[in-house]
Amino acid sequence: MKMSTSEAQQVVVLVMSSFKDIRNFVFAGYAHDMFDDEEFCLLYDFYQSKNPDFPYNSYVSFDLGEMDPAECYTEFRVSKWHIPLLADRLQIPPTFQCPQRSVCDGIEGLCMLLKRLAYPCRYSDMVHRFARPVPVFSMITNTVLDYVHDRHGHRLAQWNNQVMDPNHLQQYADVISAKGSPLDNCFGFVDGTVQPISHPGQHQRAVYNGHKRVHPLKFQSVALPNGLIGNLYGPIEGRRHDAAMLAESGLLQDLQHHAVSPHGHLMCLYGDPAYPHRVQLQQPFRNAVLTPQMQEYNVRMSSVRESVEWLFRDIVNYFKFIDFKKNLKIGLSSIGKMYIVCAILRNALTCLYGNETSKFFELDPPSLHDYFA
């Protein structure tokens, strides 16, 4: 004698503790003729999992070797053949272990982070590629993010002698001067950028930027003519002035100690009028009345200084996730750490493929091996 649908549901709910158990019971009951076709379809549909994790075990585990090269570059922003090289230079370990003991292959973890940052996707959108549950994606990507930041963040936070030693500074000044700069000792450009974030609620007064009329975090960057970000400071509250960010960063002190040519001549950065004028920090003329020579100076320096904006744009264009402000929430996302890691990865991509800035100044960036030496 067959049970009614309502009786079958009551028995299933009493015996089973999860949707997965219930579905297994429904399959077994149908195989033993406990339910007819209509009852089976109703029960299976009613207890279908609403959790996006459920289908993850129906996908094939991640294998970089099986990916199409074009698909790999689209999803990760890195050529398929360069991902192992990038993992080696970033010193990615063979495996990552999360706090709840999930284990992930090193290259797979790096690819998860690259896919997460490449475009504002949800974790559930990554299930088909990596065949893992959604909570595990969150833990792995944050683990890899922390690793890259802790291992390589100093390359941007501190004066990097790998790319800013006296010989390199003189080379940068020469190519900038060749592009029309009236300064023959300017080796790079400094500027601040705002990174819009989600409305911060009770913290809105601290981060609101009246000039841009957004709620952002701010970063200060030094752009080099080979297309690299030589130094990055931040984040600080969006309401802070660029001059205050400069004072906190200690960049002026670094310039005094390190910015000299091989012959002992002082080298300088060039910034906008928001920065104070110093021997090693130049800015455009801003008198009420400018002479023709002053105007020409401003125009010629402006034509080469715009390269710093290209670098800010490159970071956002290649890692679109940080441009999706609705998902950048103070207290829920490591926004500052995420931006710094994106800048590190952008430098790595510049070493591999170059960028608009390096092509403009006709100066090749260092190799990936040399940059991460």
Tab-separated table of C-alpha atoms in Angstrom:
chain	number	residue	atom	x	y	z
A	1	MET	CA	0.000	0.000	0.000
A	2	LYS	CA	1.433	3.361	-1.086
A	3	MET	CA	1.615	6.352	1.248
A	4	SER	CA	0.009	9.646	0.347
A	5	THR	CA	2.268	12.561	-0.496
A	6	SER	CA	1.599	14.315	2.815
A	7	GLU	CA	2.312	11.139	4.802
A	8	ALA	CA	5.535	10.589	2.887
A	9	GLN	CA	6.638	14.156	3.623
A	10	GLN	CA	5.995	13.728	7.350
A	11	VAL	CA	7.993	10.510	7.476
A	12	VAL	CA	10.873	12.076	5.544
A	13	VAL	CA	11.029	15.172	7.777
A	14	LEU	CA	11.023	13.067	10.952
A	15	VAL	CA	13.752	10.731	9.786
A	16	MET	CA	16.093	12.997	7.874
A	17	SER	CA	18.115	15.959	9.101
A	18	SER	CA	19.132	17.713	5.861
A	19	PHE	CA	17.929	18.281	2.331
A	20	LYS	CA	20.659	16.006	1.058
A	21	ASP	CA	19.494	13.168	3.327
A	22	ILE	CA	15.910	13.781	2.286
A	23	ARG	CA	16.767	13.623	-1.408
A	24	ASN	CA	18.659	10.361	-0.866
A	25	PHE	CA	15.641	8.956	0.963
A	26	VAL	CA	13.311	10.056	-1.846
A	27	PHE	CA	15.517	8.323	-4.426
A	28	ALA	CA	15.602	5.147	-2.330
A	29	GLY	CA	11.853	5.238	-1.749
A	30	TYR	CA	11.142	5.701	-5.433
A	31	ALA	CA	13.418	2.756	-6.271
A	32	HIS	CA	11.375	0.564	-3.862
A	33	ASP	CA	8.031	1.786	-5.233
A	34	MET	CA	7.141	3.816	-2.148
A	35	PHE	CA	6.207	6.776	-4.415
A	36	ASP	CA	4.730	6.965	-7.858
A	37	ASP	CA	6.165	9.244	-10.553
A	38	GLU	CA	4.072	12.267	-9.621
A	39	GLU	CA	4.865	11.983	-5.901
A	40	PHE	CA	8.571	11.563	-6.625
A	41	CYS	CA	8.672	14.706	-8.779
A	42	LEU	CA	6.786	16.728	-6.156
A	43	LEU	CA	9.019	15.590	-3.288
A	44	TYR	CA	12.255	16.043	-5.208
A	45	ASP	CA	11.277	19.525	-6.334
A	46	PHE	CA	10.121	20.536	-2.845
A	47	TYR	CA	13.383	19.458	-1.230
A	48	GLN	CA	15.674	20.776	-3.984
A	49	SER	CA	18.618	22.569	-2.376
A	50	LYS	CA	18.484	26.355	-2.474
A	51	ASN	CA	22.174	26.489	-1.590
A	52	PRO	CA	24.389	27.428	-4.559
A	53	ASP	CA	27.087	25.147	-3.099
A	54	PHE	CA	25.036	22.068	-3.890
A	55	PRO	CA	26.060	21.564	-7.521
A	56	TYR	CA	29.781	22.127	-6.879
A	57	ASN	CA	30.485	18.399	-6.668
A	58	SER	CA	28.997	17.912	-10.121
A	59	TYR	CA	31.837	19.955	-11.690
A	60	VAL	CA	35.358	18.827	-12.563
A	61	SER	CA	38.136	19.966	-10.226
A	62	PHE	CA	40.279	22.873	-11.399
A	63	ASP	CA	43.081	21.989	-13.817
A	64	LEU	CA	45.011	24.894	-15.311
A	65	GLY	CA	46.457	22.641	-17.999
A	66	GLU	CA	42.993	21.888	-19.384
A	67	MET	CA	41.944	25.545	-19.710
A	68	ASP	CA	41.799	27.249	-23.077
A	69	PRO	CA	44.527	29.972	-23.220
A	70	ALA	CA	42.100	32.689	-24.331
A	71	GLU	CA	39.648	31.743	-21.595
A	72	CYS	CA	42.452	31.767	-19.026
A	73	TYR	CA	43.600	35.270	-19.985
A	74	THR	CA	40.012	36.565	-19.919
A	75	GLU	CA	39.252	35.157	-16.473
A	76	PHE	CA	42.597	35.720	-14.740
A	77	ARG	CA	44.136	38.670	-16.694
A	78	VAL	CA	47.312	36.580	-17.034
A	79	SER	CA	48.412	34.350	-19.891
A	80	LYS	CA	48.092	30.640	-19.166
A	81	TRP	CA	51.820	30.122	-19.688
A	82	HIS	CA	52.749	32.944	-17.321
A	83	ILE	CA	50.678	31.842	-14.320
A	84	PRO	CA	53.267	29.276	-13.079
A	85	LEU	CA	55.990	31.915	-13.553
A	86	LEU	CA	53.957	34.486	-11.628
A	87	ALA	CA	53.323	31.967	-8.841
A	88	ASP	CA	57.054	31.243	-8.648
A	89	ARG	CA	58.044	34.922	-8.422
A	90	LEU	CA	55.329	35.637	-5.852
A	91	GLN	CA	56.742	32.704	-3.852
A	92	ILE	CA	53.339	31.041	-3.731
A	93	PRO	CA	53.648	27.912	-1.516
A	94	PRO	CA	52.696	24.440	-2.840
A	95	THR	CA	49.483	24.525	-0.793
A	96	PHE	CA	47.402	26.936	1.253
A	97	GLN	CA	45.632	25.786	4.401
A	98	CYS	CA	42.711	27.827	5.708
A	99	PRO	CA	41.860	28.219	9.412
A	100	GLN	CA	39.066	25.623	9.122
A	101	ARG	CA	41.576	23.205	7.504
A	102	SER	CA	40.473	23.505	3.894
A	103	VAL	CA	43.510	22.789	1.716
A	104	CYS	CA	44.092	24.282	-1.706
A	105	ASP	CA	46.856	23.920	-4.288
A	106	GLY	CA	49.023	27.048	-4.487
A	107	ILE	CA	48.402	27.826	-8.171
A	108	GLU	CA	44.691	27.116	-7.779
A	109	GLY	CA	44.546	29.572	-4.862
A	110	LEU	CA	46.350	32.232	-6.911
A	111	CYS	CA	43.912	31.699	-9.789
A	112	MET	CA	40.967	32.039	-7.388
A	113	LEU	CA	42.300	35.394	-6.223
A	114	LEU	CA	42.958	36.554	-9.795
A	115	LYS	CA	39.445	35.606	-10.907
A	116	ARG	CA	37.891	37.259	-7.861
A	117	LEU	CA	39.732	40.532	-8.528
A	118	ALA	CA	39.425	40.513	-12.322
A	119	TYR	CA	35.712	41.233	-12.340
A	120	PRO	CA	32.996	41.929	-9.716
A	121	CYS	CA	31.703	38.363	-9.582
A	122	ARG	CA	30.030	36.523	-6.729
A	123	TYR	CA	31.667	33.513	-5.136
A	124	SER	CA	28.846	31.356	-6.477
A	125	ASP	CA	29.887	32.396	-10.002
A	126	MET	CA	33.229	30.656	-9.403
A	127	VAL	CA	31.757	27.258	-8.523
A	128	HIS	CA	31.798	25.962	-12.102
A	129	ARG	CA	35.509	26.801	-12.470
A	130	PHE	CA	36.921	25.516	-9.169
A	131	ALA	CA	34.260	23.022	-7.964
A	132	ARG	CA	34.344	24.126	-4.331
A	133	PRO	CA	31.716	25.375	-1.842
A	134	VAL	CA	31.115	29.123	-1.608
A	135	PRO	CA	32.398	29.523	2.003
A	136	VAL	CA	35.675	27.863	1.002
A	137	PHE	CA	36.172	30.416	-1.801
A	138	SER	CA	35.945	33.230	0.710
A	139	MET	CA	38.487	31.669	3.045
A	140	ILE	CA	40.961	30.715	0.310
A	141	THR	CA	40.916	34.072	-1.503
A	142	ASN	CA	41.399	35.944	1.779
A	143	THR	CA	44.245	33.608	2.751
A	144	VAL	CA	46.023	34.188	-0.578
A	145	LEU	CA	45.333	37.934	-0.400
A	146	ASP	CA	46.934	38.110	3.058
A	147	TYR	CA	49.905	36.063	1.873
A	148	VAL	CA	50.682	38.258	-1.163
A	149	HIS	CA	50.243	41.437	0.883
A	150	ASP	CA	52.426	40.286	3.767
A	151	ARG	CA	55.140	38.837	1.525
A	152	HIS	CA	55.364	41.624	-1.083
A	153	GLY	CA	53.650	44.707	0.337
A	154	HIS	CA	57.005	46.196	1.325
A	155	ARG	CA	57.896	46.623	-2.368
A	156	LEU	CA	55.358	49.463	-2.494
A	157	ALA	CA	55.229	50.617	1.125
A	158	GLN	CA	58.963	51.277	1.371
A	159	TRP	CA	61.586	52.824	-0.898
A	160	ASN	CA	62.273	50.062	-3.417
A	161	ASN	CA	65.955	50.027	-4.371
A	162	GLN	CA	65.249	47.314	-6.947
A	163	VAL	CA	63.642	49.930	-9.204
A	164	MET	CA	64.702	53.252	-7.627
A	165	ASP	CA	68.460	53.039	-7.135
A	166	PRO	CA	70.599	56.007	-8.413
A	167	ASN	CA	71.291	54.438	-11.806
A	168	HIS	CA	67.611	53.790	-12.461
A	169	LEU	CA	66.638	57.281	-11.265
A	170	GLN	CA	69.046	58.841	-13.768
A	171	GLN	CA	67.642	56.641	-16.529
A	172	TYR	CA	64.083	57.706	-15.665
A	173	ALA	CA	65.068	61.388	-15.652
A	174	ASP	CA	66.712	61.030	-19.067
A	175	VAL	CA	63.664	59.510	-20.765
A	176	ILE	CA	61.281	62.043	-19.156
A	177	SER	CA	63.511	64.889	-20.316
A	178	ALA	CA	63.629	63.370	-23.808
A	179	LYS	CA	59.827	63.537	-23.924
A	180	GLY	CA	59.884	67.298	-23.452
A	181	SER	CA	60.227	67.857	-19.720
A	182	PRO	CA	62.056	71.123	-18.903
A	183	LEU	CA	63.343	69.438	-15.721
A	184	ASP	CA	66.364	67.231	-16.336
A	185	ASN	CA	66.321	65.703	-12.845
A	186	CYS	CA	62.662	64.613	-12.604
A	187	PHE	CA	62.493	60.818	-12.289
A	188	GLY	CA	58.750	60.325	-11.667
A	189	PHE	CA	55.397	61.769	-10.695
A	190	VAL	CA	53.447	61.751	-7.446
A	191	ASP	CA	49.693	61.995	-7.150
A	192	GLY	CA	46.813	60.922	-4.950
A	193	THR	CA	43.813	58.888	-6.010
A	194	VAL	CA	40.431	58.279	-4.422
A	195	GLN	CA	38.985	54.772	-4.251
A	196	PRO	CA	35.168	55.011	-3.879
A	197	ILE	CA	33.624	52.617	-1.391
A	198	SER	CA	30.129	51.710	-0.258
A	199	HIS	CA	28.331	54.232	1.961
A	200	PRO	CA	30.058	53.743	5.326
A	201	GLY	CA	27.073	54.587	7.540
A	202	GLN	CA	28.197	56.107	10.814
A	203	HIS	CA	31.738	56.618	9.426
A	204	GLN	CA	30.612	58.765	6.514
A	205	ARG	CA	31.963	62.028	7.942
A	206	ALA	CA	35.452	60.562	8.256
A	207	VAL	CA	35.738	59.433	4.646
A	208	TYR	CA	33.544	61.850	2.672
A	209	ASN	CA	35.496	63.774	0.051
A	210	GLY	CA	33.785	67.066	-0.734
A	211	HIS	CA	35.862	67.699	-3.853
A	212	LYS	CA	34.910	64.420	-5.556
A	213	ARG	CA	31.581	64.176	-3.693
A	214	VAL	CA	32.037	60.493	-2.910
A	215	HIS	CA	32.906	58.350	0.106
A	216	PRO	CA	36.409	57.053	-0.703
A	217	LEU	CA	39.664	55.867	0.729
A	218	LYS	CA	42.756	57.663	-0.575
A	219	PHE	CA	46.119	56.401	-1.795
A	220	GLN	CA	49.302	58.206	-2.797
A	221	SER	CA	51.302	56.780	-5.686
A	222	VAL	CA	54.683	57.424	-7.291
A	223	ALA	CA	54.579	56.643	-11.024
A	224	LEU	CA	57.775	55.739	-12.877
A	225	PRO	CA	58.276	56.133	-16.644
A	226	ASN	CA	58.855	52.384	-17.113
A	227	GLY	CA	55.203	51.847	-16.189
A	228	LEU	CA	55.724	50.672	-12.611
A	229	ILE	CA	54.231	52.007	-9.418
A	230	GLY	CA	57.361	52.790	-7.448
A	231	ASN	CA	55.720	53.620	-4.133
A	232	LEU	CA	52.190	53.430	-2.753
A	233	TYR	CA	50.938	54.819	0.542
A	234	GLY	CA	47.498	54.283	2.004
A	235	PRO	CA	44.749	53.906	2.689
A	236	ILE	CA	43.751	57.014	4.619
A	237	GLU	CA	40.361	58.660	5.079
A	238	GLY	CA	38.940	60.257	1.966
A	239	ARG	CA	38.506	63.644	3.630
A	240	ARG	CA	42.266	64.056	4.197
A	241	HIS	CA	44.220	66.452	1.968
A	242	ASP	CA	46.994	65.253	-0.352
A	243	ALA	CA	49.531	67.365	1.568
A	244	ALA	CA	48.587	65.610	4.813
A	245	MET	CA	48.939	62.228	3.108
A	246	LEU	CA	52.379	63.272	1.853
A	247	ALA	CA	53.505	64.218	5.373
A	248	GLU	CA	52.265	60.950	6.871
A	249	SER	CA	53.818	58.810	4.148
A	250	GLY	CA	57.388	59.923	4.872
A	251	LEU	CA	58.030	60.261	1.140
A	252	LEU	CA	59.864	63.578	1.540
A	253	GLN	CA	62.305	62.000	3.986
A	254	ASP	CA	62.843	59.090	1.574
A	255	LEU	CA	63.596	61.550	-1.223
A	256	GLN	CA	66.184	63.309	0.930
A	257	HIS	CA	67.931	60.040	1.773
A	258	HIS	CA	67.722	58.153	-1.523
A	259	ALA	CA	66.848	60.433	-4.470
A	260	VAL	CA	70.277	61.236	-5.848
A	261	SER	CA	71.906	60.551	-9.201
A	262	PRO	CA	75.064	58.405	-9.571
A	263	HIS	CA	77.004	61.701	-9.605
A	264	GLY	CA	75.425	62.951	-6.375
A	265	HIS	CA	72.942	65.401	-7.923
A	266	LEU	CA	69.536	65.750	-6.293
A	267	MET	CA	66.624	64.115	-8.138
A	268	CYS	CA	62.999	65.166	-7.786
A	269	LEU	CA	59.369	64.149	-8.226
A	270	TYR	CA	56.753	66.321	-9.896
A	271	GLY	CA	53.273	66.766	-8.409
A	272	ASP	CA	50.187	68.926	-8.751
A	273	PRO	CA	49.637	72.248	-6.904
A	274	ALA	CA	48.166	70.417	-3.882
A	275	TYR	CA	51.680	69.448	-2.798
A	276	PRO	CA	54.161	71.782	-1.092
A	277	HIS	CA	57.073	73.049	-3.145
A	278	ARG	CA	60.410	71.539	-2.156
A	279	VAL	CA	63.791	71.080	-3.807
A	280	GLN	CA	62.997	67.418	-4.445
A	281	LEU	CA	59.278	67.923	-5.017
A	282	GLN	CA	58.437	70.268	-7.859
A	283	GLN	CA	55.046	71.605	-8.933
A	284	PRO	CA	53.571	73.867	-11.646
A	285	PHE	CA	53.732	77.625	-11.411
A	286	ARG	CA	50.543	78.990	-9.863
A	287	ASN	CA	51.098	82.753	-9.710
A	288	ALA	CA	48.200	85.072	-10.439
A	289	VAL	CA	49.995	86.254	-13.556
A	290	LEU	CA	52.110	83.734	-15.474
A	291	THR	CA	54.804	84.726	-17.916
A	292	PRO	CA	54.954	82.930	-21.286
A	293	GLN	CA	57.919	80.901	-20.006
A	294	MET	CA	55.946	79.814	-16.922
A	295	GLN	CA	52.979	78.814	-19.071
A	296	GLU	CA	55.196	76.798	-21.394
A	297	TYR	CA	56.793	75.076	-18.401
A	298	ASN	CA	53.363	74.096	-17.040
A	299	VAL	CA	52.171	72.794	-20.405
A	300	ARG	CA	55.291	70.722	-21.059
A	301	MET	CA	55.277	69.193	-17.570
A	302	SER	CA	51.552	68.475	-17.800
A	303	SER	CA	52.071	66.542	-21.029
A	304	VAL	CA	54.433	64.084	-19.318
A	305	ARG	CA	52.747	64.062	-15.896
A	306	GLU	CA	49.496	62.547	-17.200
A	307	SER	CA	51.203	59.158	-17.164
A	308	VAL	CA	50.436	58.858	-13.442
A	309	GLU	CA	46.726	58.905	-14.265
A	310	TRP	CA	47.262	56.072	-16.741
A	311	LEU	CA	48.651	53.876	-13.971
A	312	PHE	CA	45.680	54.518	-11.694
A	313	ARG	CA	43.416	53.658	-14.605
A	314	ASP	CA	45.380	50.467	-15.335
A	315	ILE	CA	44.800	49.129	-11.817
A	316	VAL	CA	41.050	49.613	-12.083
A	317	ASN	CA	40.796	48.390	-15.682
A	318	TYR	CA	42.636	45.132	-15.030
A	319	PHE	CA	41.088	44.438	-11.628
A	320	LYS	CA	37.505	45.571	-11.976
A	321	PHE	CA	36.447	44.209	-8.588
A	322	ILE	CA	37.895	47.256	-6.816
A	323	ASP	CA	35.800	49.487	-9.086
A	324	PHE	CA	32.559	47.920	-7.789
A	325	LYS	CA	32.070	50.156	-4.777
A	326	LYS	CA	28.861	48.492	-3.554
A	327	ASN	CA	30.897	45.472	-2.523
A	328	LEU	CA	33.667	47.508	-0.845
A	329	LYS	CA	32.399	47.915	2.699
A	330	ILE	CA	34.431	49.073	5.668
A	331	GLY	CA	34.509	46.343	8.296
A	332	LEU	CA	33.474	43.596	5.863
A	333	SER	CA	36.204	43.817	3.184
A	334	SER	CA	39.952	44.406	3.400
A	335	ILE	CA	39.645	47.317	0.968
A	336	GLY	CA	43.074	48.838	1.527
A	337	LYS	CA	44.851	45.497	1.423
A	338	MET	CA	42.930	44.566	-1.717
A	339	TYR	CA	43.999	47.745	-3.530
A	340	ILE	CA	47.657	47.262	-2.554
A	341	VAL	CA	47.624	43.657	-3.799
A	342	CYS	CA	46.030	44.811	-7.066
A	343	ALA	CA	48.871	47.349	-7.436
A	344	ILE	CA	51.458	44.587	-6.840
A	345	LEU	CA	49.772	42.371	-9.424
A	346	ARG	CA	49.521	45.306	-11.844
A	347	ASN	CA	53.287	45.807	-11.526
A	348	ALA	CA	53.771	42.105	-12.231
A	349	LEU	CA	51.616	42.360	-15.372
A	350	THR	CA	53.604	45.431	-16.453
A	351	CYS	CA	56.811	43.412	-16.159
A	352	LEU	CA	55.249	40.720	-18.363
A	353	TYR	CA	53.377	42.778	-20.952
A	354	GLY	CA	54.327	46.443	-20.529
A	355	ASN	CA	51.676	49.170	-20.503
A	356	GLU	CA	50.735	52.511	-22.000
A	357	THR	CA	53.172	54.443	-19.807
A	358	SER	CA	56.221	52.342	-20.698
A	359	LYS	CA	55.343	52.587	-24.391
A	360	PHE	CA	54.902	56.364	-24.178
A	361	PHE	CA	58.336	56.877	-22.630
A	362	GLU	CA	59.849	54.057	-24.713
A	363	LEU	CA	61.366	52.464	-21.614
A	364	ASP	CA	60.939	48.761	-20.962
A	365	PRO	CA	60.035	47.679	-17.415
A	366	PRO	CA	62.281	45.192	-15.623
A	367	SER	CA	61.725	41.481	-16.009
A	368	LEU	CA	59.476	39.702	-13.536
A	369	HIS	CA	62.564	37.987	-12.105
A	370	ASP	CA	64.372	41.286	-11.516
A	371	TYR	CA	61.378	43.060	-9.981
A	372	PHE	CA	60.731	40.299	-7.437
A	373	ALA	CA	64.418	39.604	-6.808
